[in-house]
XYZ file of C-alpha atoms in Angstrom:
240
model
C -28.222 219.549 -71.363
C -27.829 218.912 -67.647
C -28.332 221.807 -65.271
C -25.534 222.378 -62.752
C -27.181 221.765 -59.411
C -23.978 221.660 -57.389
C -20.863 223.625 -58.266
C -17.868 223.671 -55.945
C -14.632 225.471 -56.738
C -11.372 225.226 -54.800
C -13.320 224.093 -51.725
C -11.323 224.013 -48.491
C -12.111 223.033 -44.942
C -9.682 223.514 -42.051
C -10.194 222.516 -38.439
C -8.320 224.442 -35.749
C -7.870 222.487 -32.549
C -5.954 224.447 -29.918
C -3.758 226.081 -32.533
C -3.191 222.942 -34.574
C -4.749 223.276 -38.038
C -5.869 220.164 -39.897
C -6.907 220.462 -43.543
C -9.769 218.084 -44.333
C -10.357 219.484 -47.839
C -7.583 221.141 -49.833
C -9.032 222.719 -52.961
C -11.789 220.451 -54.302
C -13.605 221.397 -57.530
C -16.425 219.633 -59.432
C -20.005 220.004 -60.633
C -23.025 217.741 -60.270
C -25.868 218.177 -62.729
C -29.575 217.694 -62.136
C -30.378 214.014 -62.668
C -26.818 212.778 -62.034
C -25.938 209.745 -59.907
C -22.543 210.320 -58.288
C -20.572 208.283 -55.761
C -17.905 209.895 -53.588
C -15.302 207.387 -52.427
C -12.225 207.507 -50.272
C -10.525 205.878 -47.282
C -11.019 207.048 -43.718
C -9.615 210.565 -43.378
C -9.910 211.338 -47.093
C -12.380 214.174 -46.534
C -15.504 212.532 -47.972
C -17.610 212.952 -44.818
C -16.525 216.574 -44.480
C -17.421 217.167 -48.114
C -20.871 215.627 -47.631
C -21.531 217.863 -44.627
C -20.748 220.932 -46.706
C -22.734 219.772 -49.745
C -25.748 219.143 -47.508
C -25.487 222.557 -45.799
C -24.600 221.059 -42.418
C -21.242 222.848 -42.350
C -19.539 225.730 -44.117
C -16.199 225.669 -45.951
C -13.277 227.802 -44.851
C -12.273 228.575 -48.432
C -13.477 228.304 -52.013
C -17.090 228.501 -53.149
C -20.203 226.350 -53.273
C -23.268 227.245 -55.304
C -26.536 225.301 -55.282
C -28.675 225.996 -58.344
C -26.605 229.110 -58.914
C -27.017 230.563 -55.417
C -23.864 230.897 -53.335
C -23.777 229.315 -49.905
C -21.991 232.465 -48.715
C -25.111 234.506 -49.514
C -27.349 232.420 -47.239
C -27.658 232.712 -43.474
C -28.211 229.669 -41.266
C -31.998 229.988 -41.452
C -31.941 230.025 -45.254
C -29.606 227.035 -45.296
C -31.991 225.098 -43.048
C -34.923 225.989 -45.330
C -33.127 224.798 -48.474
C -31.902 221.668 -46.681
C -35.448 220.674 -45.698
C -37.056 221.640 -49.010
C -34.475 220.543 -51.584
C -32.415 217.823 -49.892
C -33.264 214.328 -48.703
C -30.981 212.288 -46.454
C -30.275 208.572 -46.021
C -27.918 207.584 -43.201
C -25.933 204.467 -42.393
C -27.621 204.181 -38.981
C -31.119 204.753 -40.467
C -31.970 207.433 -37.832
C -35.500 206.127 -37.377
C -37.599 206.208 -34.186
C -38.107 202.513 -33.475
C -41.378 202.850 -31.510
C -43.043 204.876 -34.236
C -44.667 203.296 -37.270
C -43.301 203.562 -40.793
C -46.003 206.146 -41.526
C -45.075 208.289 -38.500
C -41.330 208.187 -39.247
C -41.830 209.295 -42.824
C -44.168 212.076 -41.722
C -41.529 213.800 -39.557
C -39.907 215.928 -42.337
C -43.374 217.166 -43.345
C -43.784 218.865 -39.954
C -41.070 221.309 -41.032
C -42.426 221.887 -44.531
C -45.242 223.888 -46.083
C -47.021 220.747 -47.348
C -50.733 221.005 -46.380
C -51.879 218.552 -43.710
C -54.507 217.182 -46.098
C -51.777 216.192 -48.571
C -49.437 214.470 -46.137
C -51.022 211.015 -46.118
C -50.952 210.718 -49.914
C -47.324 211.878 -49.980
C -46.350 209.285 -47.384
C -48.192 206.443 -49.128
C -46.574 207.326 -52.460
C -43.104 207.394 -50.880
C -43.653 204.025 -49.204
C -44.938 202.509 -52.436
C -41.815 203.679 -54.268
C -39.650 201.507 -51.999
C -41.999 198.519 -52.010
C -43.137 198.644 -48.367
C -46.836 199.494 -48.581
C -47.748 196.455 -46.488
C -45.520 197.750 -43.645
C -47.036 201.238 -43.504
C -48.408 200.863 -39.957
C -45.666 198.594 -38.578
C -43.298 199.894 -35.903
C -39.902 200.383 -37.505
C -38.215 198.567 -34.616
C -39.803 195.368 -35.926
C -38.336 195.693 -39.422
C -35.161 194.138 -40.841
C -32.130 196.312 -41.537
C -32.835 196.412 -45.251
C -36.458 197.385 -44.650
C -35.382 200.145 -42.265
C -33.091 201.608 -44.912
C -35.922 201.518 -47.422
C -38.072 203.453 -44.934
C -35.215 205.946 -44.636
C -35.231 206.355 -48.417
C -38.997 206.912 -48.390
C -38.544 209.551 -45.674
C -35.891 211.236 -47.821
C -38.335 211.316 -50.738
C -41.442 212.605 -48.986
C -40.629 216.309 -49.453
C -39.843 215.682 -53.148
C -36.253 216.952 -52.840
C -33.999 217.973 -55.697
C -31.157 215.775 -54.436
C -30.826 212.706 -52.218
C -27.635 212.457 -50.147
C -26.888 208.917 -48.946
C -24.104 208.493 -46.370
C -22.798 204.894 -46.352
C -26.343 203.623 -47.056
C -25.271 199.962 -47.180
C -22.789 200.075 -44.299
C -25.060 198.269 -41.806
C -26.601 195.827 -44.282
C -25.798 192.373 -45.579
C -24.852 192.158 -49.248
C -28.326 191.200 -50.512
C -30.086 193.974 -48.575
C -27.412 196.451 -49.611
C -27.839 195.584 -53.266
C -31.600 195.980 -52.943
C -31.218 199.433 -51.385
C -28.810 200.534 -54.103
C -31.150 199.206 -56.771
C -33.918 201.383 -55.336
C -31.649 204.429 -55.455
C -30.705 203.491 -59.020
C -34.366 203.237 -59.986
C -35.101 206.626 -58.397
C -32.235 208.141 -60.347
C -33.558 206.708 -63.594
C -36.873 208.398 -62.770
C -35.068 211.749 -62.580
C -33.845 212.080 -58.991
C -30.310 213.347 -58.393
C -28.437 210.969 -56.069
C -25.108 211.526 -54.298
C -23.723 208.531 -52.372
C -20.758 208.611 -50.014
C -19.254 205.161 -49.552
C -16.031 203.240 -49.079
C -17.467 200.157 -50.824
C -16.606 199.716 -54.506
C -19.670 197.560 -55.206
C -21.959 200.257 -53.804
C -20.154 203.063 -55.625
C -20.442 201.345 -58.992
C -24.225 201.689 -59.032
C -23.558 205.357 -59.860
C -22.720 206.669 -63.314
C -19.702 208.565 -61.989
C -17.218 208.106 -59.150
C -15.242 210.899 -57.477
C -12.334 209.504 -55.458
C -10.829 211.553 -52.636
C -7.493 211.091 -50.949
C -5.958 213.358 -48.303
C -8.495 216.084 -49.009
C -8.001 216.319 -52.767
C -9.648 214.660 -55.755
C -7.581 211.687 -56.859
C -9.866 210.882 -59.813
C -13.253 211.817 -61.242
C -14.409 209.300 -63.841
C -17.590 207.848 -65.322
C -18.470 204.265 -64.472
C -17.604 202.333 -67.618
C -19.748 199.222 -67.156
C -23.501 198.566 -67.421
C -25.496 199.082 -64.272
C -26.393 195.904 -62.449
C -29.900 194.602 -62.993
C -32.094 194.872 -59.924
C -34.327 191.995 -61.039
C -32.329 189.421 -59.090
C -33.032 191.255 -55.834
C -36.828 191.391 -56.185
C -37.697 187.777 -56.907
């Protein structure tokens, strides 16, 4: 039986700009179990980016509750949130957020500086993360010299290096061509099948359908929350 990793109930987020209140989230409720692969979809302004910020402890809701492995976000101060974010959460961004003059190795090492992983263990962690995305031969290449798809794979390896409980991917294929995007999603799919929890925020149906469940947002509320009812796409065609 799946363990509830994420549990949000009646989640709300309001923004007050000079007395004008805008509701980005208006009572959102769902759970995500350990080992799930969930896509969150919605048009611009639907609240999906706001929801991701809250789920990843980068922002706090203005109403409702959010518990992560049974611990309420309300019971954690900002320092505790930062600790959990670095220890239990990995992040993949649309813009990669890599330092182009640093090598693949050095980029992936950055999250380890803020962890309690012993220095002697860091190199093996980094090499294992790089191997999991098929880029061992690029370990000492500057990331500025890589293709877009390769950069996103480095970003995935960086997200994995602290062995997080959940990987949050924000529009991970948004800056990629279709072949590179499919390859990146296939890697996330493979990681999920190995036990990693993956939460993807996207506006692309093709990307979303790699998940086993899609939550659709519209105007700050859940429009639908359904399992994906077709077989996952084979990744073999992308690794020939």
